[in-house]
mmCIF file of C-alpha atoms in Angstrom:
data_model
loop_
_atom_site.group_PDB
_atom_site.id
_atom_site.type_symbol
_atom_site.label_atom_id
_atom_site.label_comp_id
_atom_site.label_asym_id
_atom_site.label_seq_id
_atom_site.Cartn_x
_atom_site.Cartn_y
_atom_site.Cartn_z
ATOM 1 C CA UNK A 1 92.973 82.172 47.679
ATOM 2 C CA UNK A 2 95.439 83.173 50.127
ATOM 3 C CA UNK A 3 98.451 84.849 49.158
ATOM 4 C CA UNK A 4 101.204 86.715 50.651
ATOM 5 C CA UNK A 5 102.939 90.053 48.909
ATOM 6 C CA UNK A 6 106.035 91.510 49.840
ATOM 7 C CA UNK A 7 106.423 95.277 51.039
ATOM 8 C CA UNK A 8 109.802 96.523 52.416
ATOM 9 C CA UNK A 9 109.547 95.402 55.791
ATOM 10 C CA UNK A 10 107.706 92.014 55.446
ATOM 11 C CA UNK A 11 105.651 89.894 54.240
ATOM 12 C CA UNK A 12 101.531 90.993 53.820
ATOM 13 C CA UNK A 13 98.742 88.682 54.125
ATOM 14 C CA UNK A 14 96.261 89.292 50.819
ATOM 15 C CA UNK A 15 93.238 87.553 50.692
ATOM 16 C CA UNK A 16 92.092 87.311 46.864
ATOM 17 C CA UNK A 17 88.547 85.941 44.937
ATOM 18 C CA UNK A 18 88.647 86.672 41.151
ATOM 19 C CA UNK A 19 85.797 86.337 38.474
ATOM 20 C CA UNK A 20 85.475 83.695 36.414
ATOM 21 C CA UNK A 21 83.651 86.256 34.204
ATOM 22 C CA UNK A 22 84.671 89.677 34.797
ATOM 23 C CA UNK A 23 83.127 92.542 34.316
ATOM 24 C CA UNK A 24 85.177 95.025 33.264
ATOM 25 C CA UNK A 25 83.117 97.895 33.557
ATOM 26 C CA UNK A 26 83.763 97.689 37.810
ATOM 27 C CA UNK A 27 87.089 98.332 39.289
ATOM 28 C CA UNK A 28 88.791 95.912 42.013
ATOM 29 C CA UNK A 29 87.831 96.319 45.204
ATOM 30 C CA UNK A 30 90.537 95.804 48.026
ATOM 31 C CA UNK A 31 88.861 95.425 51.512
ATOM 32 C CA UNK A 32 90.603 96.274 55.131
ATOM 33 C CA UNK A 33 89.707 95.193 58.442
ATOM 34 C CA UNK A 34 89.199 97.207 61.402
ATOM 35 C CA UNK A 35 91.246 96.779 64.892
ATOM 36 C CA UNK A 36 91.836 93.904 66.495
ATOM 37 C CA UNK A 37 90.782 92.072 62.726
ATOM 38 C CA UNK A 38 92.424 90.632 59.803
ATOM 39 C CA UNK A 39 91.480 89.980 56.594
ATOM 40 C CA UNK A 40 89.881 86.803 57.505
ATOM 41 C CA UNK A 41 86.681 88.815 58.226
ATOM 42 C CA UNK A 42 86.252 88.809 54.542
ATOM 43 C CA UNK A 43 87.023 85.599 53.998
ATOM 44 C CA UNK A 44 83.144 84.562 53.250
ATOM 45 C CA UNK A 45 82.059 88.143 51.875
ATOM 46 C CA UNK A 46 85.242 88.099 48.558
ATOM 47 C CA UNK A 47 83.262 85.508 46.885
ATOM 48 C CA UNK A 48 80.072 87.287 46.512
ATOM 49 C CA UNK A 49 82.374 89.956 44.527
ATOM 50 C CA UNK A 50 83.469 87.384 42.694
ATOM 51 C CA UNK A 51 80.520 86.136 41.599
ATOM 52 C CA UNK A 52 78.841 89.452 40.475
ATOM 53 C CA UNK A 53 81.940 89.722 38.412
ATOM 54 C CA UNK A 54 84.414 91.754 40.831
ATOM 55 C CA UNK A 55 88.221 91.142 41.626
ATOM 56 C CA UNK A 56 87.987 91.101 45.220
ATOM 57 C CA UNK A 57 90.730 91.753 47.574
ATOM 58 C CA UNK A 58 91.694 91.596 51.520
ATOM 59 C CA UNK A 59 94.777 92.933 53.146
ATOM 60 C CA UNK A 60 96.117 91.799 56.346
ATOM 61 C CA UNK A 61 97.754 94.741 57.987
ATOM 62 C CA UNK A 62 101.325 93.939 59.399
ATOM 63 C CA UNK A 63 101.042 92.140 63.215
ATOM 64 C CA UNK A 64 97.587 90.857 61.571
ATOM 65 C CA UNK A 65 96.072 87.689 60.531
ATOM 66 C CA UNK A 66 98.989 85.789 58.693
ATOM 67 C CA UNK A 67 101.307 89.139 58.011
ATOM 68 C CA UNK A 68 104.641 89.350 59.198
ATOM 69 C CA UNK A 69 104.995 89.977 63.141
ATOM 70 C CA UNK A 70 107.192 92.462 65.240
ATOM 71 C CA UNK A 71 107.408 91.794 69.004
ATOM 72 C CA UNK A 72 104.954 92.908 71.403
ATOM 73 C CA UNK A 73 106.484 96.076 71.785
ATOM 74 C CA UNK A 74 106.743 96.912 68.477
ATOM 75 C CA UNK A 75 103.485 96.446 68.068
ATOM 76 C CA UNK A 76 101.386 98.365 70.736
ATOM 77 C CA UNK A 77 103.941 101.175 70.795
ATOM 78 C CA UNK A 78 105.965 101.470 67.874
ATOM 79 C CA UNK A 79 103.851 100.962 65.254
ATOM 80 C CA UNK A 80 102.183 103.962 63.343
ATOM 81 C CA UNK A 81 99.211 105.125 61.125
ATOM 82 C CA UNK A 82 101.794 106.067 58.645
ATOM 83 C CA UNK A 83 103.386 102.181 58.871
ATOM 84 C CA UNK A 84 99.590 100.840 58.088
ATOM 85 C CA UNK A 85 99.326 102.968 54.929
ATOM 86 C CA UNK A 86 102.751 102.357 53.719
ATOM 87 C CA UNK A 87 101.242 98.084 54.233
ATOM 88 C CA UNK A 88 97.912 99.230 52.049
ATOM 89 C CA UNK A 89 99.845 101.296 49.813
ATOM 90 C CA UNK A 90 101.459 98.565 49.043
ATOM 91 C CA UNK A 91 98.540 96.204 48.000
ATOM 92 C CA UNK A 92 97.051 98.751 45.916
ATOM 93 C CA UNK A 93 100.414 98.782 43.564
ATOM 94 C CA UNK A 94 100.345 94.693 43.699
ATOM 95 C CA UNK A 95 96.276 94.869 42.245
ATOM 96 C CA UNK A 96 97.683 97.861 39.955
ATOM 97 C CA UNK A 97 100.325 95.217 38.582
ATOM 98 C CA UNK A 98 97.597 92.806 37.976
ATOM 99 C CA UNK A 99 94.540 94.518 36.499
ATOM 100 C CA UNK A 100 96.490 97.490 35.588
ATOM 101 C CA UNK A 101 93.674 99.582 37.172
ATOM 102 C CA UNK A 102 93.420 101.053 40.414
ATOM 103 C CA UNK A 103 91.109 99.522 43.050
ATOM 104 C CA UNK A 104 88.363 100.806 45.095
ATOM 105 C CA UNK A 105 89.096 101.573 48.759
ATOM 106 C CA UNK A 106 86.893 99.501 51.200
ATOM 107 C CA UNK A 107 87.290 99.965 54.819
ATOM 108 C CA UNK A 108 85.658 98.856 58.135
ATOM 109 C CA UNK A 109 85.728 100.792 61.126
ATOM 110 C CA UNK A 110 89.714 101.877 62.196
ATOM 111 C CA UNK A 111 90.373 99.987 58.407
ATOM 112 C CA UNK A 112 88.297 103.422 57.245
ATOM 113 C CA UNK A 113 90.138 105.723 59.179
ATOM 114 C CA UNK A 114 93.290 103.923 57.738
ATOM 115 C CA UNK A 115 92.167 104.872 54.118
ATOM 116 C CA UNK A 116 90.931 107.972 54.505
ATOM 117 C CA UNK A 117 94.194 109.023 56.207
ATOM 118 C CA UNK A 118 95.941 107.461 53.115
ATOM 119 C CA UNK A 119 93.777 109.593 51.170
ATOM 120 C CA UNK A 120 94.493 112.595 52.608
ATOM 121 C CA UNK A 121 98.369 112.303 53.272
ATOM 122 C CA UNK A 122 99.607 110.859 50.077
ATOM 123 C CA UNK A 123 99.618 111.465 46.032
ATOM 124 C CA UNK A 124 97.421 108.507 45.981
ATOM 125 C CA UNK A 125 94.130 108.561 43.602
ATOM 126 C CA UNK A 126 91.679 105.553 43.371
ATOM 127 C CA UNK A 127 87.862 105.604 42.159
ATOM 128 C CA UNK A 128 85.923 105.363 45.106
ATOM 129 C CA UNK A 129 85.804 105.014 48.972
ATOM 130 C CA UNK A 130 83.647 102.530 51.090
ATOM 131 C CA UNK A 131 83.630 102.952 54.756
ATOM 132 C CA UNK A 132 81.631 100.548 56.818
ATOM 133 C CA UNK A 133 81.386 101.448 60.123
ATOM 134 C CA UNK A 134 84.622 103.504 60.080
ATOM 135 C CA UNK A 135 86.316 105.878 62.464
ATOM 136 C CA UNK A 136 85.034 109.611 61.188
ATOM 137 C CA UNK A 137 87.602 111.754 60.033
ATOM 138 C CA UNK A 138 86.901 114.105 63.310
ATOM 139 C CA UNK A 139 88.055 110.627 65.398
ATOM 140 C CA UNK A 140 85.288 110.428 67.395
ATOM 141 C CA UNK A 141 87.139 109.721 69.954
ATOM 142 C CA UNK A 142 84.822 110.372 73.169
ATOM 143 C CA UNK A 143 81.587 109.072 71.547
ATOM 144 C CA UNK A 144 83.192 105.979 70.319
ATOM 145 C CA UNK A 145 85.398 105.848 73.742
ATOM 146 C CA UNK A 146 81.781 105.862 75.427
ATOM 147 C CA UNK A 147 80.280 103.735 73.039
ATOM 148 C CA UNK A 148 82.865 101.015 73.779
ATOM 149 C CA UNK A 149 83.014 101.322 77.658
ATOM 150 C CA UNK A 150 78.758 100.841 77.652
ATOM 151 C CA UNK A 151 79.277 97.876 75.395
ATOM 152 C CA UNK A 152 81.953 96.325 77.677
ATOM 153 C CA UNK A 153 81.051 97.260 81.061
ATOM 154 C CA UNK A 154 77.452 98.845 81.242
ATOM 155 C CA UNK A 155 77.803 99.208 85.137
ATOM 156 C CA UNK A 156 81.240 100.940 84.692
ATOM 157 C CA UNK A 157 84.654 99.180 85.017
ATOM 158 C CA UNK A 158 85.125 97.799 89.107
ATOM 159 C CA UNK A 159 88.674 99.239 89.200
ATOM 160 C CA UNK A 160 90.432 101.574 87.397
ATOM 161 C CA UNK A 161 93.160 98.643 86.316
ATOM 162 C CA UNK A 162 90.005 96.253 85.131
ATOM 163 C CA UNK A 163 90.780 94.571 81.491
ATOM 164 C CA UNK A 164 89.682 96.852 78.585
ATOM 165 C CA UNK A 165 89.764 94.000 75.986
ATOM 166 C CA UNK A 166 86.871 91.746 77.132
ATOM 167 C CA UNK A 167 86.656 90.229 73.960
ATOM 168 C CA UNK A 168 86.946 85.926 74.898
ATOM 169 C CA UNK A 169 83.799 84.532 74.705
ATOM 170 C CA UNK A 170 81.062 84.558 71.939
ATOM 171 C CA UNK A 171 78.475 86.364 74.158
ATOM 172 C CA UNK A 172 81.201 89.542 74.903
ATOM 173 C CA UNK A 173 81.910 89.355 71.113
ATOM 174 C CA UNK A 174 78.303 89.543 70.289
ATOM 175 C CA UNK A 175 77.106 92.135 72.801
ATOM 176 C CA UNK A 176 79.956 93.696 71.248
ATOM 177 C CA UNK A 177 80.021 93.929 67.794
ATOM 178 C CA UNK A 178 77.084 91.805 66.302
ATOM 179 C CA UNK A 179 73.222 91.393 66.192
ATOM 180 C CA UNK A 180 71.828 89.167 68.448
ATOM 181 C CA UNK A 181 70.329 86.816 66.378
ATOM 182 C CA UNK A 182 73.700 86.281 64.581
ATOM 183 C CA UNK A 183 74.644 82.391 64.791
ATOM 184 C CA UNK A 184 77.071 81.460 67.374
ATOM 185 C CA UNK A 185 79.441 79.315 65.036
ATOM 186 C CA UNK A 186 80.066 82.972 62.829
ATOM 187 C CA UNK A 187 81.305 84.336 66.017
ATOM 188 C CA UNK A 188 83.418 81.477 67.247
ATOM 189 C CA UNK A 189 84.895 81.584 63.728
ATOM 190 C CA UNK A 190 85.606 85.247 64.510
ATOM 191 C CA UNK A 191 87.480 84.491 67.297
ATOM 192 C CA UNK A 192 89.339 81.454 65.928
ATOM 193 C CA UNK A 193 90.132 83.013 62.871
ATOM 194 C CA UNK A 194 90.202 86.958 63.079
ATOM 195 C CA UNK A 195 90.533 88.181 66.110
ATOM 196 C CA UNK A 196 93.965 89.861 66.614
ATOM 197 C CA UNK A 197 95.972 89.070 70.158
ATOM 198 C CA UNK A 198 97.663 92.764 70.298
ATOM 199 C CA UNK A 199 96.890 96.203 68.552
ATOM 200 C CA UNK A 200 98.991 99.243 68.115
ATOM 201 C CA UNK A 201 97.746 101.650 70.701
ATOM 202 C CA UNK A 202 99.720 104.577 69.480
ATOM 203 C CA UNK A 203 97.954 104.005 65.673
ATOM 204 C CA UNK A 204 94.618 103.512 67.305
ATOM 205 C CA UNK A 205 95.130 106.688 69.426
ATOM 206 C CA UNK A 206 95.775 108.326 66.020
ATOM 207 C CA UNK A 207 92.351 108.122 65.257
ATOM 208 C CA UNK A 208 90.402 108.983 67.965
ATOM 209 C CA UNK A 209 91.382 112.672 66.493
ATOM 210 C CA UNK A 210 90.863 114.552 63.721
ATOM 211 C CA UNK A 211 93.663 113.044 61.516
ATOM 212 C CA UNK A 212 91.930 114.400 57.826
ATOM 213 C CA UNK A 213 89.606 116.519 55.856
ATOM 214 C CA UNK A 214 86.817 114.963 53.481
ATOM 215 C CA UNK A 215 88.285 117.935 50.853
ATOM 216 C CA UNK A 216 91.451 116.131 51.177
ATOM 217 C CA UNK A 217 89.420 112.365 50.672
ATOM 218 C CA UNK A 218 87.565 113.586 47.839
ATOM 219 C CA UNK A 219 90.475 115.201 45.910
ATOM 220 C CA UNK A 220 92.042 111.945 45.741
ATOM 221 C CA UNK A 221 88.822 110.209 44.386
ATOM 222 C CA UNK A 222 88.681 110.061 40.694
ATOM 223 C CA UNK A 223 84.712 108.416 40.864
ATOM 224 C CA UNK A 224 83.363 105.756 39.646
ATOM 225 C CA UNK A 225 83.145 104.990 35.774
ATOM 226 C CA UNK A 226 79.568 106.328 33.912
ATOM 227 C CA UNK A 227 78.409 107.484 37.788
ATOM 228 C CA UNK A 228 80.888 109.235 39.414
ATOM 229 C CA UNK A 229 80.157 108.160 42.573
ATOM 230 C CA UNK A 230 82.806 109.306 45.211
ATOM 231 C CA UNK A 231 82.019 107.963 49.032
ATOM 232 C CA UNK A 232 79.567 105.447 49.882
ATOM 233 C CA UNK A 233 78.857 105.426 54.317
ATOM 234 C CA UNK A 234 77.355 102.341 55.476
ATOM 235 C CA UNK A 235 76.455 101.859 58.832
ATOM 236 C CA UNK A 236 74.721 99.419 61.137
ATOM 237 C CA UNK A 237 71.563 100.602 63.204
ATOM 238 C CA UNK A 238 72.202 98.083 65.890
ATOM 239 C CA UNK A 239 76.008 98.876 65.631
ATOM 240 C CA UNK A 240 76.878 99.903 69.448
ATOM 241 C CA UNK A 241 79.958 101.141 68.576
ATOM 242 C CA UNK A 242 80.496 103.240 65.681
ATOM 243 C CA UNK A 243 76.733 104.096 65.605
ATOM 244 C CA UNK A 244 74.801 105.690 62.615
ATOM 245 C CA UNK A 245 74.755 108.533 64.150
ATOM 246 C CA UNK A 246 78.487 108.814 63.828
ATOM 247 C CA UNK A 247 78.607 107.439 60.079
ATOM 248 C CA UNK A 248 75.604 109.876 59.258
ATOM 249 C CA UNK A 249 77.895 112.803 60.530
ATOM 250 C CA UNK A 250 80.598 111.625 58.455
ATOM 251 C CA UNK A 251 78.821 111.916 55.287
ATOM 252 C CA UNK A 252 77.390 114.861 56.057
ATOM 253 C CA UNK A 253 80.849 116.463 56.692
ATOM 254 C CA UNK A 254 81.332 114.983 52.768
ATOM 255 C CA UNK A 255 78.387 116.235 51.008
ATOM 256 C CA UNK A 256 79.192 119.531 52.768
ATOM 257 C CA UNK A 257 82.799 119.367 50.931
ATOM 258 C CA UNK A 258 81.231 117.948 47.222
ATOM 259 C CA UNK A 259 80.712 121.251 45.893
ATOM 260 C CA UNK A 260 76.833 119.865 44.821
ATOM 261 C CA UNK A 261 78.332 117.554 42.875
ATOM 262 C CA UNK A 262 75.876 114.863 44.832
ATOM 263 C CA UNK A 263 78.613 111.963 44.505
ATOM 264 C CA UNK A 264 78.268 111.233 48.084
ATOM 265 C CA UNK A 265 75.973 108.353 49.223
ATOM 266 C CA UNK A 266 74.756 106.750 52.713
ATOM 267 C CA UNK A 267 73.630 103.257 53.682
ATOM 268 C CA UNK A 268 72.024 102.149 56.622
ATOM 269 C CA UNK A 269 71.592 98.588 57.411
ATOM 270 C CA UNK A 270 68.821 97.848 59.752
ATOM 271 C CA UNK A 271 69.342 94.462 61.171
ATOM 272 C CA UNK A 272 73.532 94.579 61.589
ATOM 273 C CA UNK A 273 75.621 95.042 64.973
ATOM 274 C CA UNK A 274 79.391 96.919 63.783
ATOM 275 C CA UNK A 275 80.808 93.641 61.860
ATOM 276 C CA UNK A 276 78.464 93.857 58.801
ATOM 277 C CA UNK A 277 80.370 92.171 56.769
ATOM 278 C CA UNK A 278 79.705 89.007 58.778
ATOM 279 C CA UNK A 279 76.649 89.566 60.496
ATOM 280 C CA UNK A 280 73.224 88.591 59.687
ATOM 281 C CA UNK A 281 72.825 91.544 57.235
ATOM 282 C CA UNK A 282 76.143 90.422 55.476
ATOM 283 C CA UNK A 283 74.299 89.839 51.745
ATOM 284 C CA UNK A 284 72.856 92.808 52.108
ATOM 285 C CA UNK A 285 75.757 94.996 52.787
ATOM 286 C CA UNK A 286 77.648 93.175 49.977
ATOM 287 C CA UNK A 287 74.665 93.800 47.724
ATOM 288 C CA UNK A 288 74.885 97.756 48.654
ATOM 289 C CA UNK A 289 78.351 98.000 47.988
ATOM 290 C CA UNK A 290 78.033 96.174 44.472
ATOM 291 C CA UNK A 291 74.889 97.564 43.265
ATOM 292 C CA UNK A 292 76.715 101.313 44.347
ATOM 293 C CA UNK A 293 79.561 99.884 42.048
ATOM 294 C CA UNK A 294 77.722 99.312 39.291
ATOM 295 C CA UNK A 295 75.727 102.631 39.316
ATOM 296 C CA UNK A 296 72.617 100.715 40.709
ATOM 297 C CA UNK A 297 70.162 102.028 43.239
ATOM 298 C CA UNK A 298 71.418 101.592 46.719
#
């Protein structure tokens, strides 16, 4: 079901699959895309929450999917971290309203370095965090600056002014972000129904450096019910992008900030490119995350 929310500068895009049978032992879970995404990419991953018994959300950041729209400007220059976690902030109180619980945190790629920013910079406290794929909270910003340039142009870009946003056909989406074996017609839906014309350059840019601490994530994380499981990290290995080396250093830089308390747990997913939640390994990542939810082995 699609579904738009207010917030006080527009209308959000919220994607929502509920239980027919819930299971109240698991908290909602509200998913958000990475860059250049929208909460489309979950269109086809909400119902297998749904059926394991799991409210499942997906939020549309603003100048996203069908959330309201500022100009161009606005958009690749104006537009700011802060502005994207005052859009989430705004979903969680709307799934707050509804199940009178607070949700889970899910968050692919720049989505994760959305959330754990959120984390870290306001009085916000939720169960647990997912990160698929997400920026670290370090930024990563050379290794995932290379990463992206050897995707896009393995031979180097022919001029200095070449286009940095080869992203129009369903062989540059692939090489970029999924498995090679993943079937064409999920990637043209991708691009017919995710893909985002414009991002904000001066959020993205915010996350290329260190914009947290994991002490600062995981003193907003109240853990799970019966487990207490904090942070789950799940990566791709054929992720070119945000690789598992990256994730792996990520959760490291959690564990190291847990105090033993061993509520930190990593993922890897052997067949996926970066867009797990639609590639080939997509039941399996969904499995991960729900079987981690309900204090199942991972």
């Amino acid at each position: 079901m699609n579904n738009l929310i207010a917030s006080p500068s527009g209308l959000l895009e919220l994607l929502t699959a509920l239980p027919s049978t819930p299971d109240n032992t698991v908290p909602p879970i509200l998913f958000l895309h990475g860059a250049y995404c929208s909460a489309s990419c979950y269109k086809a991953f909400l119902p297998l929450f749904a059926s394991r018994g799991i409210a499942a959300y997906a939020l549309s950041l603003r100048g996203h999917g069908a959330s309201w729209k500022a100009s161009w400007f606005t958009i690749m220059f104006l537009t700011t971290l802060d502005q994207f976690r005052d859009d989430v902030e705004c979903a969680i109180a709307h799934i707050k309203e509804r199940h009178t619980r607070m949700p889970v945190l899910v968050g692919h790629s720049f989505g994760g370095g959305v959330l754990q920013y959120l984390l870290c910079s306001k009085a916000v406290r939720v169960p647990g965090l997912v990160l698929i794929a997400a920026a670290p909270l370090t930024g990563g910003g050379k290794d995932i600056m290379a990463n992206w340039q050897r995707v896009e142009a393995p031979g180097g870009y022919p001029w200095p002014w070449s286009p940095r946003s080869q992203l129009d056909t369903v062989e540059q989406v692939r090489n970029a972000f999924f498995s090679p074996e993943c079937p064409g017609e999920v990637i043209e839906a991708w691009l017919r129904e995710s893909k985002t014309q414009y991002e904000s350059a001066r959020a993205g840019l915010s996350v290329l450096w260190p914009f947290g601490t994991a002490q600062g994530v995981l003193s907003a994380l109240d853990g799970l019910p019966e487990t207490g499981r904090k942070v789950l990290c799940i990566s791709g290995e054929r992720d070119l992008l945000v690789t598992t080396k990256i994730v792996r250093a990520n959760a490291d830089a959690y564990r190291a900030a847990d105090n033993g308390e061993n509520v930190i747990t990593e993922a890897p997913i052997s067949t996926s490119g970066h867009h797990l939640m639609l590639d080939i390994a997509r039941d399996e990542c969904a499995s991960v995350i729900i079987n981690w939810l309900k204090g199942l082995a991972v």
